[in-house]
Coordinates of C-alpha atoms in Angstrom, one line a residue:
M1 CA 0.0 0.0 0.0
I2 CA 1.5 3.3 -1.1
T3 CA 0.6 6.0 1.5
E4 CA 1.7 9.6 2.0
K5 CA 4.9 8.3 3.5
H6 CA 7.9 8.4 1.2
L7 CA 8.9 5.1 -0.3
S8 CA 12.2 3.5 0.7
L9 CA 14.7 1.7 -1.5
R10 CA 13.5 -1.6 0.1
E11 CA 9.9 -0.8 -0.9
F12 CA 11.0 0.1 -4.4
K13 CA 12.7 -3.2 -4.7
E14 CA 9.7 -5.2 -3.4
I15 CA 7.5 -3.6 -6.1
V16 CA 9.9 -3.4 -9.0
C17 CA 12.2 -6.5 -8.6
D18 CA 10.0 -8.8 -6.5
G19 CA 6.7 -8.1 -8.2
K20 CA 4.7 -7.0 -5.2
A21 CA 1.3 -5.7 -6.2
V22 CA 0.6 -2.0 -6.0
A23 CA -2.3 -0.5 -4.1
I24 CA -2.9 3.2 -3.3
D25 CA -4.2 4.6 0.0
G26 CA -7.5 6.4 -0.3
V27 CA -6.0 9.5 1.3
V28 CA -3.4 9.8 -1.4
L29 CA -6.0 9.3 -4.2
D30 CA -8.2 12.0 -2.6
K31 CA -5.3 14.5 -2.7
V32 CA -4.7 13.7 -6.4
S33 CA -8.4 14.2 -7.1
R34 CA -8.6 17.5 -5.2
N35 CA -5.5 18.8 -7.1
H36 CA -7.0 17.9 -10.4
E37 CA -10.3 19.7 -9.6
F38 CA -8.4 22.8 -8.5
L39 CA -6.5 22.9 -11.8
K40 CA -9.7 22.7 -13.9
G41 CA -11.2 25.7 -12.0
F42 CA -8.0 27.7 -11.8
A43 CA -7.0 27.4 -15.4
S44 CA -10.3 29.0 -16.7
N45 CA -9.6 32.4 -18.2
K46 CA -5.9 32.3 -17.5
I47 CA -2.8 31.8 -19.6
I48 CA -1.3 28.6 -18.1
Y49 CA 1.8 27.0 -19.8
G50 CA 1.0 23.7 -21.3
I51 CA -2.8 24.1 -20.7
N52 CA -3.7 26.6 -23.4
T53 CA -0.2 27.5 -24.8
G54 CA 2.2 25.7 -27.0
F55 CA 5.2 24.0 -25.5
G56 CA 8.9 25.0 -25.1
P57 CA 9.9 27.9 -27.4
M58 CA 6.3 27.8 -28.9
A59 CA 4.8 28.7 -25.5
Q60 CA 4.2 32.2 -26.8
Y61 CA 1.4 30.9 -29.0
R62 CA -2.1 30.6 -27.5
V63 CA -4.1 27.5 -28.3
S64 CA -7.8 27.8 -28.8
E65 CA -10.3 26.2 -26.4
E66 CA -11.5 23.7 -29.0
N67 CA -7.9 22.4 -29.5
L68 CA -6.8 22.0 -25.9
V69 CA -7.3 18.2 -25.8
A70 CA -5.7 17.8 -29.3
L71 CA -2.7 19.8 -28.0
Q72 CA -2.0 17.2 -25.4
Y73 CA -2.2 14.3 -27.9
N74 CA 0.0 16.2 -30.3
L75 CA 2.6 16.6 -27.7
I76 CA 2.7 12.9 -26.9
R77 CA 2.8 11.7 -30.5
S78 CA 5.3 14.3 -31.7
H79 CA 7.8 13.4 -28.9
S80 CA 7.5 9.6 -29.3
S81 CA 10.7 9.8 -31.3
G82 CA 13.1 7.5 -29.5
S83 CA 15.7 5.2 -31.2
G84 CA 18.3 2.7 -30.3
R85 CA 17.7 -0.4 -28.3
P86 CA 14.5 -0.9 -26.2
I87 CA 15.0 -0.3 -22.5
D88 CA 14.9 -3.6 -20.5
P89 CA 11.4 -4.3 -19.1
I90 CA 12.7 -4.3 -15.5
L91 CA 13.9 -0.7 -16.1
V92 CA 10.5 0.2 -17.6
R93 CA 8.8 -1.2 -14.5
A94 CA 11.1 1.0 -12.4
L95 CA 10.2 4.0 -14.6
L96 CA 6.4 3.3 -14.2
L97 CA 6.7 3.2 -10.4
A98 CA 8.8 6.4 -10.4
R99 CA 6.2 8.2 -12.6
L100 CA 3.3 7.0 -10.5
N101 CA 5.1 8.1 -7.3
N102 CA 5.5 11.6 -8.8
F103 CA 1.8 11.9 -9.5
L104 CA 0.9 10.6 -6.0
Q105 CA 2.4 13.6 -4.4
G106 CA -0.6 15.5 -5.7
Y107 CA 1.0 18.5 -7.4
S108 CA 0.6 17.5 -11.1
G109 CA -3.1 18.2 -11.8
V110 CA -3.7 14.8 -13.4
H111 CA -7.0 13.0 -13.3
P112 CA -7.0 10.0 -10.9
E113 CA -7.8 7.9 -14.0
L114 CA -4.1 8.2 -14.9
V115 CA -3.0 6.9 -11.5
H116 CA -5.3 3.9 -11.8
L117 CA -4.0 3.1 -15.3
L118 CA -0.3 3.2 -14.2
V119 CA -1.2 0.9 -11.3
A120 CA -2.9 -1.5 -13.8
L121 CA 0.2 -1.7 -16.0
L122 CA 2.4 -2.4 -13.0
N123 CA 0.1 -5.1 -11.6
K124 CA -0.6 -6.7 -14.9
Q125 CA 3.1 -6.5 -15.9
V126 CA 2.5 -4.6 -19.1
Y127 CA 5.5 -2.5 -20.0
P128 CA 5.6 0.2 -22.7
C129 CA 8.3 -0.1 -25.4
I130 CA 10.7 2.7 -24.6
Y131 CA 14.0 3.4 -26.4
E132 CA 17.3 4.3 -24.9
H133 CA 18.1 7.3 -27.1
G134 CA 16.2 10.5 -27.0
G135 CA 16.0 12.3 -23.7
V136 CA 18.5 15.1 -22.8
G137 CA 17.2 15.3 -19.3
A138 CA 16.3 19.0 -19.2
S139 CA 12.5 19.1 -19.4
G140 CA 13.2 15.7 -17.9
D141 CA 13.1 12.5 -20.0
L142 CA 10.8 13.9 -22.6
V143 CA 11.3 11.3 -25.3
Q144 CA 11.3 8.2 -23.0
L145 CA 8.3 9.4 -21.1
A146 CA 6.5 10.3 -24.4
H147 CA 6.7 6.6 -25.3
L148 CA 5.1 5.8 -21.9
A149 CA 2.4 8.3 -22.6
L150 CA 1.9 6.8 -26.1
T151 CA 1.2 3.5 -24.5
L152 CA -1.2 5.0 -22.0
I153 CA -3.4 6.5 -24.8
G154 CA -3.5 3.0 -26.3
E155 CA -0.9 3.4 -29.1
G156 CA 2.6 2.1 -29.8
E157 CA 3.9 -1.2 -28.5
V158 CA 4.2 -2.9 -25.2
W159 CA 6.1 -5.8 -23.7
Y160 CA 3.7 -8.5 -22.4
K161 CA 4.8 -11.9 -21.4
N162 CA 8.2 -11.3 -23.0
E163 CA 6.6 -10.5 -26.4
L164 CA 6.5 -7.1 -28.1
R165 CA 2.9 -6.5 -29.1
D166 CA 0.6 -3.7 -30.2
T167 CA -0.7 -1.8 -27.2
A168 CA -4.3 -1.7 -28.4
E169 CA -4.3 -5.5 -28.8
V170 CA -3.0 -6.1 -25.3
F171 CA -5.3 -3.5 -23.7
A172 CA -8.3 -5.2 -25.4
E173 CA -7.2 -8.6 -24.2
L174 CA -6.7 -7.5 -20.6
G175 CA -9.7 -5.1 -20.5
I176 CA -7.6 -2.0 -20.0
T177 CA -9.2 1.3 -21.0
P178 CA -6.7 3.8 -22.6
L179 CA -6.2 7.1 -21.0
K180 CA -8.6 10.0 -21.8
I181 CA -6.9 13.3 -21.8
H182 CA -8.7 15.7 -19.3
V183 CA -6.6 18.8 -18.8
R184 CA -2.8 18.4 -19.0
E185 CA -2.1 14.7 -18.7
G186 CA 0.1 14.8 -21.8
L187 CA 2.5 17.4 -20.5
A188 CA 2.4 16.0 -16.9
L189 CA 3.4 12.6 -18.3
I190 CA 6.4 13.6 -20.4
N191 CA 7.8 16.4 -18.1
G192 CA 9.9 14.7 -15.4
T193 CA 12.9 12.7 -14.4
S194 CA 11.2 9.3 -13.9
A195 CA 13.1 7.4 -16.6
M196 CA 16.6 8.4 -15.3
T197 CA 15.4 8.0 -11.7
G198 CA 13.9 4.5 -12.1
I199 CA 17.0 3.3 -13.9
A200 CA 19.2 5.0 -11.2
L201 CA 17.4 3.1 -8.4
I202 CA 18.0 -0.2 -10.2
N203 CA 21.6 0.8 -10.6
L204 CA 21.9 1.4 -6.9
L205 CA 20.5 -2.0 -6.0
Q206 CA 23.0 -3.7 -8.3
A207 CA 25.8 -1.4 -7.1
K208 CA 25.2 -2.5 -3.6
K209 CA 25.5 -6.2 -4.7
L210 CA 28.7 -5.4 -6.5
L211 CA 30.2 -3.8 -3.5
E212 CA 29.4 -6.8 -1.3
W213 CA 30.7 -9.2 -3.9
S214 CA 33.9 -7.1 -4.2
V215 CA 34.4 -7.3 -0.5
F216 CA 33.8 -11.0 -0.5
L217 CA 36.2 -11.7 -3.4
S218 CA 38.8 -9.5 -1.8
A219 CA 38.5 -11.5 1.3
M220 CA 38.8 -14.8 -0.6
T221 CA 41.8 -13.5 -2.5
N222 CA 43.5 -12.5 0.7
E223 CA 42.7 -15.9 2.1
V224 CA 44.2 -18.0 -0.7
V225 CA 47.4 -15.9 -0.7
E226 CA 47.6 -16.2 3.1
A227 CA 47.8 -12.4 3.6
Y228 CA 48.3 -10.7 7.0
D229 CA 45.3 -9.6 9.0
D230 CA 46.3 -6.1 10.1
H231 CA 45.3 -4.2 7.0
F232 CA 41.6 -4.8 7.8
S233 CA 42.0 -4.6 11.6
H234 CA 39.9 -2.3 13.6
E235 CA 42.9 -0.6 15.1
L236 CA 44.3 0.4 11.7
N237 CA 41.1 1.5 10.1
H238 CA 39.4 3.4 12.9
V239 CA 42.1 6.0 12.9
K240 CA 41.1 7.0 9.3
H241 CA 37.8 8.8 9.8
H242 CA 35.8 7.7 6.7
P243 CA 32.7 5.6 7.4
G244 CA 32.9 3.5 4.2
Q245 CA 36.5 2.4 5.0
Q246 CA 35.5 1.3 8.5
V247 CA 32.4 -0.6 7.3
V248 CA 34.5 -2.4 4.6
A249 CA 37.1 -3.4 7.2
A250 CA 34.3 -4.7 9.5
M251 CA 32.9 -6.7 6.6
L252 CA 36.3 -8.3 6.0
R253 CA 36.7 -9.1 9.6
K254 CA 33.3 -10.8 9.7
L255 CA 34.2 -12.9 6.7
L256 CA 37.7 -13.9 7.7
G257 CA 37.4 -14.1 11.5
D258 CA 37.5 -17.9 11.6
S259 CA 39.9 -18.5 8.7
H260 CA 43.0 -20.6 9.3
M261 CA 44.8 -19.2 6.3
I262 CA 44.9 -15.5 7.2
R263 CA 48.2 -14.9 9.0
S264 CA 49.1 -12.8 12.1
R265 CA 51.9 -10.4 11.6
K266 CA 52.9 -10.8 15.2
K267 CA 53.3 -14.5 14.9
H268 CA 55.1 -14.6 11.5
L269 CA 57.3 -11.4 11.6
Y270 CA 57.5 -10.2 15.2
E271 CA 58.4 -13.4 17.0
G272 CA 61.2 -15.9 16.6
D273 CA 64.6 -15.3 14.9
K274 CA 63.4 -13.2 11.9
M275 CA 66.0 -10.5 12.7
D276 CA 68.8 -13.0 12.0
Q277 CA 67.7 -13.2 8.3
D278 CA 69.1 -10.8 5.6
V279 CA 66.4 -11.8 3.1
F280 CA 62.9 -12.5 4.5
E281 CA 61.1 -15.5 3.2
D282 CA 57.7 -14.0 4.2
K283 CA 56.5 -10.9 2.4
V284 CA 56.6 -7.9 4.8
Q285 CA 53.6 -6.2 3.1
E286 CA 51.2 -7.3 0.4
Y287 CA 50.6 -5.6 -2.9
Y288 CA 48.3 -2.6 -2.8
S289 CA 45.4 -4.5 -4.4
L290 CA 45.5 -6.8 -1.4
R291 CA 46.5 -4.4 1.4
C292 CA 44.5 -1.3 0.4
I293 CA 41.1 -2.8 0.0
T294 CA 39.4 -0.8 2.7
Q295 CA 40.9 2.4 1.3
V296 CA 39.8 1.6 -2.3
L297 CA 36.3 0.1 -1.6
G298 CA 35.5 2.6 1.3
P299 CA 35.0 5.5 -1.2
V300 CA 32.9 3.2 -3.4
L301 CA 30.6 2.5 -0.5
D302 CA 30.4 6.1 0.6
T303 CA 29.6 7.1 -3.0
I304 CA 26.8 4.5 -3.1
T305 CA 25.4 5.7 0.2
Q306 CA 25.4 9.4 -1.0
A307 CA 23.8 8.4 -4.3
E308 CA 21.0 6.5 -2.5
K309 CA 20.2 9.5 -0.5
V310 CA 20.0 11.8 -3.5
I311 CA 18.2 9.4 -5.9
L312 CA 15.6 8.5 -3.3
A313 CA 15.0 12.2 -2.7
E314 CA 14.4 12.6 -6.4
F315 CA 12.1 9.5 -6.5
N316 CA 9.9 10.9 -3.8
S317 CA 9.9 14.5 -5.2
V318 CA 7.6 16.3 -7.6
N319 CA 9.6 16.6 -10.8
D320 CA 7.3 18.0 -13.5
N321 CA 6.3 21.5 -14.5
P322 CA 4.4 23.6 -13.8
I323 CA 3.6 22.6 -10.2
I324 CA -0.1 22.7 -9.4
D325 CA -0.4 23.8 -5.7
H326 CA -4.0 23.5 -4.6
E327 CA -3.1 24.1 -1.0
N328 CA -1.8 27.6 -1.8
A329 CA -4.3 28.1 -4.7
N330 CA -1.6 28.8 -7.3
I331 CA 0.5 27.4 -10.1
F332 CA 4.3 27.7 -10.1
H333 CA 6.5 27.5 -13.2
G334 CA 10.1 26.5 -12.9
G335 CA 12.5 23.6 -13.6
N336 CA 11.8 20.7 -11.3
F337 CA 12.1 18.4 -14.3
H338 CA 15.8 19.1 -14.7
G339 CA 17.9 16.0 -14.1
D340 CA 21.2 17.3 -12.8
Y341 CA 20.8 15.7 -9.4
V342 CA 20.5 12.3 -11.0
S343 CA 23.0 12.8 -13.7
L344 CA 25.8 13.9 -11.3
E345 CA 25.1 11.0 -8.9
M346 CA 25.2 8.5 -11.8
D347 CA 28.4 9.9 -13.1
K348 CA 30.0 9.6 -9.6
L349 CA 28.6 6.1 -9.2
K350 CA 29.9 4.8 -12.5
I351 CA 33.4 6.2 -11.7
A352 CA 33.3 4.4 -8.3
I353 CA 32.1 1.1 -9.9
T354 CA 34.8 1.4 -12.5
K355 CA 37.4 1.7 -9.7
L356 CA 35.9 -1.4 -8.1
S357 CA 36.3 -3.3 -11.4
M358 CA 39.9 -2.1 -11.6
L359 CA 40.6 -3.5 -8.1
S360 CA 39.1 -6.8 -9.2
E361 CA 41.2 -6.9 -12.3
R362 CA 44.4 -6.2 -10.3
Q363 CA 43.6 -8.9 -7.8
L364 CA 43.0 -11.2 -10.7
N365 CA 46.3 -10.3 -12.3
Y366 CA 48.1 -11.0 -9.0
L367 CA 46.6 -14.5 -8.9
L368 CA 47.4 -15.3 -12.5
N369 CA 51.0 -13.9 -12.6
A370 CA 53.2 -16.5 -11.0
K371 CA 56.1 -14.0 -10.8
L372 CA 54.1 -11.8 -8.6
N373 CA 52.4 -14.3 -6.3
E374 CA 55.2 -16.9 -6.2
K375 CA 52.5 -19.4 -5.1
F376 CA 50.4 -20.6 -8.1
P377 CA 51.2 -21.9 -11.5
P378 CA 50.9 -19.4 -14.4
F379 CA 47.2 -18.5 -15.1
L380 CA 46.1 -21.0 -12.4
N381 CA 46.8 -23.7 -14.9
L382 CA 45.9 -27.0 -13.2
G383 CA 47.0 -29.0 -16.3
T384 CA 50.3 -29.3 -18.2
L385 CA 52.2 -26.1 -18.5
G386 CA 52.6 -25.3 -22.2
L387 CA 50.0 -27.7 -23.3
N388 CA 47.1 -26.2 -21.3
F389 CA 46.2 -22.6 -20.7
G390 CA 44.1 -22.4 -17.5
M391 CA 42.6 -18.9 -17.1
Q392 CA 44.8 -17.2 -19.6
G393 CA 42.0 -16.6 -22.1
M394 CA 39.6 -15.3 -19.4
Q395 CA 42.1 -12.7 -18.4
F396 CA 41.8 -11.0 -21.7
T397 CA 38.1 -10.6 -21.3
A398 CA 38.5 -9.1 -17.8
T399 CA 41.1 -6.6 -19.0
S400 CA 39.2 -5.4 -22.1
T401 CA 36.0 -5.1 -20.1
V402 CA 37.7 -2.9 -17.5
A403 CA 39.2 -0.8 -20.2
E404 CA 35.7 -0.3 -21.6
N405 CA 34.5 0.8 -18.1
Q406 CA 37.3 3.3 -18.0
T407 CA 36.2 4.9 -21.2
L408 CA 32.5 4.8 -20.3
S409 CA 33.3 6.6 -17.1
N410 CA 33.8 10.0 -18.8
P411 CA 31.0 12.2 -17.3
M412 CA 27.7 12.9 -19.0
Y413 CA 26.9 15.6 -16.5
I414 CA 29.2 18.1 -18.2
H415 CA 28.1 17.2 -21.8
S416 CA 25.3 19.8 -22.1
I417 CA 24.4 20.6 -25.7
P418 CA 21.8 23.4 -26.2
N419 CA 18.8 22.4 -28.2
N420 CA 15.0 23.2 -28.6
N421 CA 15.8 26.6 -30.2
D422 CA 18.1 27.2 -27.3
N423 CA 15.1 27.1 -24.9
Q424 CA 16.9 24.1 -23.3
D425 CA 20.2 25.9 -23.2
I426 CA 21.7 23.8 -20.4
V427 CA 20.7 20.1 -20.0
S428 CA 21.6 17.2 -17.7
M429 CA 21.9 14.2 -20.0
G430 CA 20.6 12.3 -17.0
C431 CA 19.0 9.3 -18.7
N432 CA 22.2 8.8 -20.7
A433 CA 24.2 8.9 -17.5
A434 CA 22.0 6.3 -15.9
L435 CA 22.1 4.0 -18.9
L436 CA 25.9 4.2 -19.1
T437 CA 26.2 3.5 -15.4
R438 CA 24.0 0.4 -15.9
R439 CA 26.4 -0.8 -18.6
V440 CA 29.4 -0.2 -16.3
I441 CA 27.7 -2.2 -13.6
G442 CA 26.9 -5.1 -15.9
N443 CA 30.5 -5.1 -17.1
S444 CA 31.8 -5.2 -13.6
F445 CA 29.7 -8.3 -12.8
E446 CA 31.6 -10.0 -15.6
V447 CA 35.0 -9.0 -14.2
L448 CA 34.1 -10.2 -10.7
A449 CA 32.8 -13.5 -12.1
I450 CA 36.1 -14.1 -13.8
Q451 CA 37.9 -13.3 -10.5
M452 CA 35.7 -15.8 -8.7
M453 CA 36.4 -18.5 -11.2
T454 CA 40.1 -17.9 -10.8
I455 CA 39.9 -18.0 -7.0
L456 CA 38.1 -21.3 -7.1
Q457 CA 40.9 -22.8 -9.2
A458 CA 43.4 -21.5 -6.7
V459 CA 41.5 -23.1 -3.8
D460 CA 41.6 -26.5 -5.7
Y461 CA 45.3 -26.1 -6.5
L462 CA 46.0 -25.5 -2.8
G463 CA 43.6 -28.1 -1.5
C464 CA 42.9 -25.8 1.3
T465 CA 39.1 -26.2 1.9
D466 CA 39.8 -27.5 5.4
R467 CA 41.4 -24.2 6.4
M468 CA 39.0 -21.7 4.9
A469 CA 36.6 -19.5 6.8
A470 CA 33.1 -20.9 7.0
S471 CA 31.6 -18.1 4.8
T472 CA 34.2 -18.4 2.1
L473 CA 34.0 -22.2 2.1
N474 CA 30.2 -22.1 1.8
M475 CA 30.5 -19.8 -1.2
Y476 CA 33.2 -22.0 -2.8
K477 CA 30.7 -24.9 -2.6
Q478 CA 27.9 -22.8 -4.1
I479 CA 29.8 -21.6 -7.1
R480 CA 31.5 -25.0 -7.7
A481 CA 28.0 -26.4 -8.1
I482 CA 27.6 -24.4 -11.3
F483 CA 31.3 -24.1 -12.3
P484 CA 33.2 -27.4 -11.6
V485 CA 36.9 -27.5 -11.3
F486 CA 38.6 -27.9 -14.7
I487 CA 42.0 -29.1 -16.0
D488 CA 41.5 -29.6 -19.7
D489 CA 40.9 -26.6 -21.9
Q490 CA 37.3 -26.1 -23.0
P491 CA 35.3 -22.9 -23.9
R492 CA 34.4 -21.1 -20.7
Y493 CA 32.1 -18.4 -21.9
K494 CA 29.0 -20.3 -20.7
D495 CA 30.5 -20.8 -17.3
L496 CA 31.3 -17.1 -17.1
E497 CA 27.6 -16.3 -17.9
K498 CA 26.4 -18.7 -15.2
V499 CA 28.6 -17.2 -12.5
K500 CA 27.7 -13.6 -13.6
R501 CA 24.0 -14.4 -13.4
Y502 CA 24.5 -15.9 -10.0
F503 CA 26.2 -12.7 -8.8
E504 CA 23.5 -10.5 -10.3
N505 CA 20.6 -12.5 -8.8
A506 CA 21.9 -13.6 -5.4
E507 CA 20.9 -12.0 -2.2
P508 CA 23.7 -10.1 -0.5
V509 CA 26.5 -12.4 0.7
V510 CA 28.0 -10.2 3.4
T511 CA 26.0 -7.3 4.9
H512 CA 26.4 -4.6 7.4
P513 CA 23.7 -2.3 8.8
A514 CA 25.2 0.7 7.0
T515 CA 25.2 -1.0 3.6
S516 CA 22.4 -3.4 3.1
T517 CA 18.7 -3.1 2.3
I518 CA 18.2 -6.8 2.8
E519 CA 19.1 -8.0 6.2
R520 CA 20.5 -11.4 5.4
V521 CA 24.0 -12.9 5.9
A522 CA 25.0 -16.0 4.0

């Protein structure tokens, strides 16, 4: 039940990802209705943008009374001009909820019929066909949201049961009545940040998973190389006053607390006759990709935390224009549809996730390079050196994918291009930023999957399952169930896909109150 209370990320996930049905509290619906009735009365004999004027730079032209409804339909149809790939249905579901939540604030002047129609699409799992290319994020996601509006008036195409079909056909089959334009439903639908915001919230959910997997894989990597424990100790990390670093350190301690492979510096370097040696057999300090995990992943966590705060604020905000304020009996024109908040956070998030993928690639390289680790055969080759190749081919994929992330991490936020007769003279590119961040996140799951496959080969080379921590041993068993140990060379791309999908779909594997929305520890 959606009430006047702001929705949380957990509630967003339950509806969008878990398929929970949507119901609207009567108090909320009453507010929407009162707002609509106010607009109908207030707009009479007044010049109101988007009600009886043209749009954008053509707002100087008055539209006659008999053409007001046609004006709204023209707006929807003319802006349904997207191109490129269709947006994934899960992202469209997120967009639908974001747009619905905007209208439920009761400042958009829409008829309650629109709210009920959006609820029906969500509950019947009918998703408008919306394209990636089009929105510049200034009047919001104009083009993407126009394709949503096109569906609502019964036109265009929808995804239903994994098939792309004509909207009118699906509506007739399900008994859904297309939207009737009342006053300003066309403009209210396409002005706003709901596409970029919905995608951004999905990105946040997946970014949280990536962070937890990265901590987990970092722990396993430290375990198989038998690293020292002081770099994730409370004593070292609490003197650096960044919350993300301290949380990551606590997560590592939770994972590795019962490991019999992690070493104590005191035992191995501070005691005994070590001072009699001129060349130490034990490494005094690990490479940075092993020793600086809390300092690298801490900023990633802090970035995710900040992005969640900002994007949830946007999700629960009124982001169209003008704002219909029935409480103060007025209408306010401005730019709440501008997407800079989302665009900037998505740029920061994709940079942070790219750094996470770079850490994974460096840890992977350490495990595969025998000259560095001085512990494993080259490329974790469990077969015959020279004849077999182990993980050599997989490393190329990880390296090239990280390189792509690095290029994709150039910011969209500063790529403003004036358009719309220079009416939109500074824009956010927010939907582009959110979509590029999604691609970086997907790439990063691939890189971490390759790292996991390599770690499992290392575990089997060492035969160390009896010394592993309970949590890492449990994960070893779970992944080995879908990716068995291998010696002979075979194509591994299907194994990579299986492990990647496992990572994307699994519940969090190591959680902390400051990081998780799902309180479960495996």
